[in-house]
Amino acid sequence: MRRPRNAAAVPVAGLALALALTGCGSDDSAAATGSRPELEVTGAYMPAPVTDTMAAGFFTVTNSGGTDTLTSVTSDLSDDVTLHSTKGGAMEEEKSFAIPADGTLAFSSGGNHLMFEKLTHRPREGEKVSLTLHFARTGTVKVSMPVKSATYNPKTGH
Ligand code: CU
């Protein structure tokens, strides 16, 4: 009885073809994950570090397109920039951060943050630190991160 196997193979091939055609189709009909990410980075700041050994950085990535992933951050300030999350009050290093389709990825005080170690110098308030964000799909995005006061709060602006 070979016939049932052959019969089953036909719909599978047809499905694969349909998927391939959808993949080449218009952006509008594609699932959000398949469309191009449209990233915007806003609200970047670094609280002025009190030593030259470590600094933190915050920003928000707003995405009006398909999914992307923040894979790493590089900077002139440090060869050792890592991505951290905060879970239950303890921070954890993360390999990457997913950016949802039509969503945001927020780095904020008490939550996700960049950690700069072994600083080339201690940045002062008013300085700008240049960063390059590396995304899996978008590629690189350059960000100028202003150094604010050590106690800066983006909600109050002080
Ligand atoms: Cu940390």
mmCIF file of C-alpha atoms and ligand atoms in Angstrom:
data_model
loop_
_atom_site.group_PDB
_atom_site.id
_atom_site.type_symbol
_atom_site.label_atom_id
_atom_site.label_comp_id
_atom_site.label_asym_id
_atom_site.label_seq_id
_atom_site.Cartn_x
_atom_site.Cartn_y
_atom_site.Cartn_z
ATOM 1 C CA MET A 1 0.000 0.000 0.000
ATOM 2 C CA ARG A 2 2.264 2.808 -1.157
ATOM 3 C CA ARG A 3 -0.414 5.069 -2.397
ATOM 4 C CA PRO A 4 -1.277 6.793 0.914
ATOM 5 C CA ARG A 5 2.353 7.931 1.292
ATOM 6 C CA ASN A 6 2.425 9.421 -2.167
ATOM 7 C CA ALA A 7 -0.883 11.110 -1.608
ATOM 8 C CA ALA A 8 0.449 12.687 1.584
ATOM 9 C CA ALA A 9 3.553 14.002 -0.160
ATOM 10 C CA VAL A 10 1.610 16.148 -2.593
ATOM 11 C CA PRO A 11 -0.012 18.534 -0.096
ATOM 12 C CA VAL A 12 3.333 19.018 1.720
ATOM 13 C CA ALA A 13 5.047 20.057 -1.476
ATOM 14 C CA GLY A 14 2.164 22.365 -2.265
ATOM 15 C CA LEU A 15 2.445 23.959 1.183
ATOM 16 C CA ALA A 16 6.176 24.534 0.785
ATOM 17 C CA LEU A 17 5.562 26.248 -2.533
ATOM 18 C CA ALA A 18 2.859 28.445 -0.997
ATOM 19 C CA LEU A 19 5.210 29.495 1.802
ATOM 20 C CA ALA A 20 7.970 30.297 -0.670
ATOM 21 C CA LEU A 21 5.610 32.477 -2.688
ATOM 22 C CA THR A 22 4.443 34.291 0.448
ATOM 23 C CA GLY A 23 8.063 34.952 1.363
ATOM 24 C CA CYS A 24 8.604 36.730 -1.927
ATOM 25 C CA GLY A 25 5.294 38.554 -1.744
ATOM 26 C CA SER A 26 4.474 42.077 -0.702
ATOM 27 C CA ASP A 27 5.608 43.449 2.659
ATOM 28 C CA ASP A 28 2.034 44.261 3.616
ATOM 29 C CA SER A 29 0.798 40.696 3.617
ATOM 30 C CA ALA A 30 3.931 39.184 5.179
ATOM 31 C CA ALA A 31 3.863 38.423 8.886
ATOM 32 C CA ALA A 32 5.295 41.242 10.987
ATOM 33 C CA THR A 33 8.332 39.145 11.780
ATOM 34 C CA GLY A 34 9.148 38.911 8.083
ATOM 35 C CA SER A 35 8.998 42.624 7.311
ATOM 36 C CA ARG A 36 11.945 44.957 7.716
ATOM 37 C CA PRO A 37 12.627 46.404 11.152
ATOM 38 C CA GLU A 38 12.368 50.208 11.380
ATOM 39 C CA LEU A 39 14.371 51.206 14.422
ATOM 40 C CA GLU A 40 14.682 54.532 16.183
ATOM 41 C CA VAL A 41 16.917 55.080 19.194
ATOM 42 C CA THR A 42 15.844 57.819 21.597
ATOM 43 C CA GLY A 43 16.459 59.064 25.120
ATOM 44 C CA ALA A 44 20.068 57.906 25.342
ATOM 45 C CA TYR A 45 21.972 59.027 28.421
ATOM 46 C CA MET A 46 24.781 58.029 30.727
ATOM 47 C CA PRO A 47 24.732 59.078 34.379
ATOM 48 C CA ALA A 48 28.134 60.685 35.100
ATOM 49 C CA PRO A 49 30.150 57.832 36.619
ATOM 50 C CA VAL A 50 31.766 58.439 39.990
ATOM 51 C CA THR A 51 34.859 56.428 39.064
ATOM 52 C CA ASP A 52 36.651 55.538 35.844
ATOM 53 C CA THR A 53 36.117 51.821 36.356
ATOM 54 C CA MET A 54 32.441 51.484 35.451
ATOM 55 C CA ALA A 55 29.562 53.359 33.843
ATOM 56 C CA ALA A 56 25.984 52.571 32.860
ATOM 57 C CA GLY A 57 24.022 53.652 29.798
ATOM 58 C CA PHE A 58 20.329 53.821 28.949
ATOM 59 C CA PHE A 59 18.237 54.344 25.832
ATOM 60 C CA THR A 60 15.051 53.185 24.136
ATOM 61 C CA VAL A 61 14.742 51.421 20.810
ATOM 62 C CA THR A 62 11.384 51.943 19.124
ATOM 63 C CA ASN A 63 10.558 49.590 16.279
ATOM 64 C CA SER A 64 7.838 50.306 13.725
ATOM 65 C CA GLY A 65 8.651 47.255 11.599
ATOM 66 C CA GLY A 66 9.534 43.572 11.940
ATOM 67 C CA THR A 67 11.528 41.913 14.701
ATOM 68 C CA ASP A 68 15.216 42.559 15.244
ATOM 69 C CA THR A 69 17.820 41.708 17.871
ATOM 70 C CA LEU A 70 20.353 43.911 19.626
ATOM 71 C CA THR A 71 23.451 41.731 19.603
ATOM 72 C CA SER A 72 26.202 44.005 20.947
ATOM 73 C CA VAL A 73 27.301 47.557 21.649
ATOM 74 C CA THR A 74 30.711 49.052 21.005
ATOM 75 C CA SER A 75 32.140 52.389 22.107
ATOM 76 C CA ASP A 76 35.346 54.422 22.169
ATOM 77 C CA LEU A 77 34.843 54.727 25.912
ATOM 78 C CA SER A 78 35.402 51.041 26.589
ATOM 79 C CA ASP A 79 36.353 47.802 24.880
ATOM 80 C CA ASP A 80 34.197 46.029 27.410
ATOM 81 C CA VAL A 81 30.538 46.984 26.936
ATOM 82 C CA THR A 82 28.024 44.371 28.039
ATOM 83 C CA LEU A 83 24.236 44.076 27.965
ATOM 84 C CA HIS A 84 22.562 43.549 31.318
ATOM 85 C CA SER A 85 19.046 42.894 32.522
ATOM 86 C CA THR A 86 17.837 43.195 36.094
ATOM 87 C CA LYS A 87 15.811 40.323 37.485
ATOM 88 C CA GLY A 88 14.563 40.371 41.050
ATOM 89 C CA GLY A 89 16.993 43.151 41.916
ATOM 90 C CA ALA A 90 20.033 41.266 40.621
ATOM 91 C CA MET A 91 21.648 42.071 37.301
ATOM 92 C CA GLU A 92 22.449 39.448 34.745
ATOM 93 C CA GLU A 93 24.527 39.646 31.614
ATOM 94 C CA GLU A 94 22.552 38.968 28.435
ATOM 95 C CA LYS A 95 23.942 37.798 25.102
ATOM 96 C CA SER A 96 21.344 39.794 23.196
ATOM 97 C CA PHE A 97 17.996 41.541 23.508
ATOM 98 C CA ALA A 98 15.037 40.800 21.250
ATOM 99 C CA ILE A 99 13.188 43.770 19.782
ATOM 100 C CA PRO A 100 9.568 42.855 19.111
ATOM 101 C CA ALA A 101 7.794 43.821 15.906
ATOM 102 C CA ASP A 102 6.046 47.180 16.356
ATOM 103 C CA GLY A 103 7.383 47.269 19.907
ATOM 104 C CA THR A 104 10.049 48.812 22.072
ATOM 105 C CA LEU A 105 13.156 47.697 23.907
ATOM 106 C CA ALA A 106 13.780 49.954 26.898
ATOM 107 C CA PHE A 107 16.963 50.359 28.874
ATOM 108 C CA SER A 108 16.199 52.279 32.046
ATOM 109 C CA SER A 109 17.469 52.795 35.557
ATOM 110 C CA GLY A 110 16.698 49.716 37.653
ATOM 111 C CA GLY A 111 16.090 47.597 34.533
ATOM 112 C CA ASN A 112 18.024 46.764 31.398
ATOM 113 C CA HIS A 113 21.269 48.693 31.077
ATOM 114 C CA LEU A 114 24.546 48.871 29.250
ATOM 115 C CA MET A 115 27.590 48.301 31.395
ATOM 116 C CA PHE A 116 30.847 49.958 30.401
ATOM 117 C CA GLU A 117 33.940 48.661 32.194
ATOM 118 C CA LYS A 118 37.640 49.564 32.023
ATOM 119 C CA LEU A 119 36.837 53.064 30.791
ATOM 120 C CA THR A 120 39.396 54.856 28.646
ATOM 121 C CA HIS A 121 38.623 57.945 30.741
ATOM 122 C CA ARG A 122 36.029 59.146 33.201
ATOM 123 C CA PRO A 123 33.297 60.959 31.245
ATOM 124 C CA ARG A 124 32.085 64.261 32.719
ATOM 125 C CA GLU A 125 28.611 65.719 32.663
ATOM 126 C CA GLY A 126 28.022 67.476 29.337
ATOM 127 C CA GLU A 127 30.286 65.121 27.380
ATOM 128 C CA LYS A 128 28.937 62.893 24.645
ATOM 129 C CA VAL A 129 29.893 59.246 24.414
ATOM 130 C CA SER A 130 29.656 57.724 20.947
ATOM 131 C CA LEU A 131 28.190 54.260 20.706
ATOM 132 C CA THR A 132 27.552 51.839 17.911
ATOM 133 C CA LEU A 133 24.608 49.528 18.401
ATOM 134 C CA HIS A 134 24.798 46.289 16.440
ATOM 135 C CA PHE A 135 21.508 44.755 15.311
ATOM 136 C CA ALA A 136 21.090 41.345 13.686
ATOM 137 C CA ARG A 137 18.962 42.664 10.833
ATOM 138 C CA THR A 138 19.336 46.437 10.732
ATOM 139 C CA GLY A 139 23.120 46.387 11.059
ATOM 140 C CA THR A 140 24.821 49.204 12.944
ATOM 141 C CA VAL A 141 23.209 52.321 14.394
ATOM 142 C CA LYS A 142 25.398 55.114 15.774
ATOM 143 C CA VAL A 143 24.230 56.888 18.902
ATOM 144 C CA SER A 144 25.599 59.955 20.652
ATOM 145 C CA MET A 145 24.944 59.380 24.348
ATOM 146 C CA PRO A 146 25.029 62.551 26.473
ATOM 147 C CA VAL A 147 26.530 62.322 29.939
ATOM 148 C CA LYS A 148 24.080 63.643 32.530
ATOM 149 C CA SER A 149 24.465 64.229 36.242
ATOM 150 C CA ALA A 150 25.122 61.169 38.397
ATOM 151 C CA THR A 151 21.556 61.337 39.730
ATOM 152 C CA TYR A 152 19.818 62.246 36.464
ATOM 153 C CA ASN A 153 16.216 61.057 36.163
ATOM 154 C CA PRO A 154 14.767 61.140 32.628
ATOM 155 C CA LYS A 155 11.245 61.584 34.006
ATOM 156 C CA THR A 156 12.072 64.860 35.736
ATOM 157 C CA GLY A 157 14.946 65.941 33.471
ATOM 158 C CA HIS A 158 17.185 66.545 36.487
HETATM 159 CU CU CU B 1 24.950 45.605 35.150
#
